[in-house]
C-alpha angles and dihedrals in degrees: 000000000000112000092238092055091045089052091051093050096044099045107037115081093199090068092055093041092056098041115120121233094180112159090358120116130195113266135159090266096056102024094108091054092049093049093047091051093047093050089051095054107277107148096193093052091049093049094048093046091050092051093042093054094042093054095028087235116164098348100082099212112186118262095244109094090347098147093048095047095042093042093059091047093047090048092054095050095041089053090049092049091051093051092046092054103047092145093069129065112271108272113165091093087075090075099046101038119126151299094085126185112271093203132042125006120328119198092200091058091048091053091048094050092045093051090047091052089049091055091050094051106038123080093199123101109287103166096127093048091050089050090055092049090049091051090052093050093046090063094061121095090231122110093208091053091049091051090051088048091059091049090053091049090052091053092043091051091051088055091056104263104151094194091057091050090054094048089052090050089051093051092049097043098092093050091047093053091068091067117051094206093048091046092052089052089048092054091049088056088051091053089053093052090047092052089053091058107263104150096202089052091051092053092046089049092050090050091050093049094044091049094057100266097124102180092235090304129124115262091254093053090047091054090048090055091057092042092055090056091050095045092050090063113106132198114267095218098214093175089086086071090081092051090059097034102059095176096046132086136182094269092056091051089047090054091050095049091044089056092048089053088053092052091048090051093049092050095039093238116169127256089248091056090050094048091047091050093051090046091055091047092052095045091051092047089054091055109037134028113245123199114236091245091060100047093096090048089054092050097049093043090054089051092050089053096045096048088054091050100052110011137071089210107066133195103239123220092243092050091047090054090050091051089062089054089250091295085140132036129239091255092051090060093045091053093046089054088056091050092050097047090047096048093046090046091233092300103135104146110067131158113283136186088253092061093056090041091059091051092051091046086059093047096053131031115237134189113248095251092049090050090052090048089050090054090045092056092046092055093045088055089064091070099062123068092191089072090065090089084081123069119246089249093053091046091052091049093046091047090054091049091048093048092052092047093048088054089047096238117174116243094010094180111046128191088250091058091046092052095046096048102030088228121121123207089256091052091057102043097088090049092047092053092047091049092052093047093049099038104037107030111136098234105071113206115256135205124240090281090055091249113151115245102223107141094128092049091049090048091057095043087076120110092242087068091043088248091285089158089070094053115117111236127215117260125266090249091053090050092051090048093052091048092047094234130131112261115242125190104257091210127212118317116245086229090074095056126097093359090151088066093061113101123201115269101159128081118173142162093201099085099097101021100089117139088231110062113237127213116274092244091056091047092051091049093058097031096084091054102052134041112239119191091185096047095105099039123110119249090255093050091046090052090052091051090050089061095049101032100124094046090063086071097042092123090069119107120269134076116320086196092052103061118174102199115094088222093059099085127133112287096012095103137013099212142288095286092064098052110089135324103222138139115224119200126206114205120181112152092191100060119354139058119229110286130190131209094260088080095091093175088070102031105036126240115298103041093088089064 
């Protein structure tokens, strides 16, 4: 190129900071370019370098001293990424959180110690790094580590980290409640954190106000505080997904979300984790095109990230690979995690319908079955992109109103609810009708094999939800009559159109491995859609495989000394060869011949015993 242009590119940091590394991964051939971009302020390059060094993915560092060398490199680039993205909540702790290996070298531990040393030496602001170190320590079952975690949060808070300030407030809340004056002061602090933009603080504030703790304010002012949080919620506009994703339609998204619900049910992940996962999937789909063959990879990678962010029980990378029936490799998932974090700019925790639902559940008292129905409607709303014209707050309010009407409660929308949300009954009617039409229409969408997609319904047919998924709902005409609106023909859902054009893009062994045994009819319904290696195992054999699941994929790349599963500690297992000697048969008369577990290309090493 012309020497002037070369000078501009080489010597202006803004060019490197704005360069896109989409679908490009660090490798020996481009490492110098990645490192140069990262050092000059490129967030995506820093994130991908940190992950690449942590998992030794794409850089091929020699085995000798790998964890120590890579750990120091990963620490440097994770620290850089955290400083470059000060606007988002600190996130690098997701990658180095426990469990750590108790024997051999552990790259996570090296990164932690390196970051800790950095905080002790540098005079620059390090609040977000201290927050990450504190989060890591708080997850250990060691009282000394937790005490050190609080000390780090204190220092991080002094340096202006809002997330650390909120976590300190959370840890001191119980003690503050014993003294009314101290508690009032505590709630005033909370109001300050909420005003500065901390989402968790805003939700905690709304719960406190809605529950009668009025921060020294009049009741009206307290309601206005909650209302402001609800009214600030904006529609997510998911329809733009299909502008970016040319080869994707609503049914394909429906199939993907339905499968994610099934995984969440099998692993007992919370509704918040599920809603966050779907939120990350949708935000990524609005930003970057994803080939059909990688949609499932995107979904499971988002779930891996979100479980790490909010849950003590994580979905490990090896288990996530297994859940896709080894359609993807360990390294594919590692790289997709880098793509997601980069595209979302480290912003994982965003407002969800569940957040507003928890506030409203505090504002009004609900019977248990109505509360379960409320949760059921909120999860059903995840499946339909057309509902995105409404904000999460409006959806949560309309779902509450619909749940109370379906259970024929008198005065379903009280003046207190109207004041706290800022939504009148008339404001919510269109959303209520849309929710009913999308969530309770008789003709459930089907995949290309004409298999009903009913994972949410199955999830709520469990006894813990009092089998609310089996409850027969009133008709649409009855609903319109109770609401006093003219019944209009809802018309066919676009999800039912052109189903024959949908090709399979999911493959999963999770279908029949839920911890809560489903009815045979439900299992058969889903069985033709997913591949289930454990489908023909006895209960005892299935339990054994549960305990050793991640070791069945131990030949995948990554650190053998840096296991993620909490069951993979020294002495817990002897190795894959000692797990279980069992032959697993795949029978699908429509597509596949009978296969046995010796076909390691399809099953992954370890299943053959």
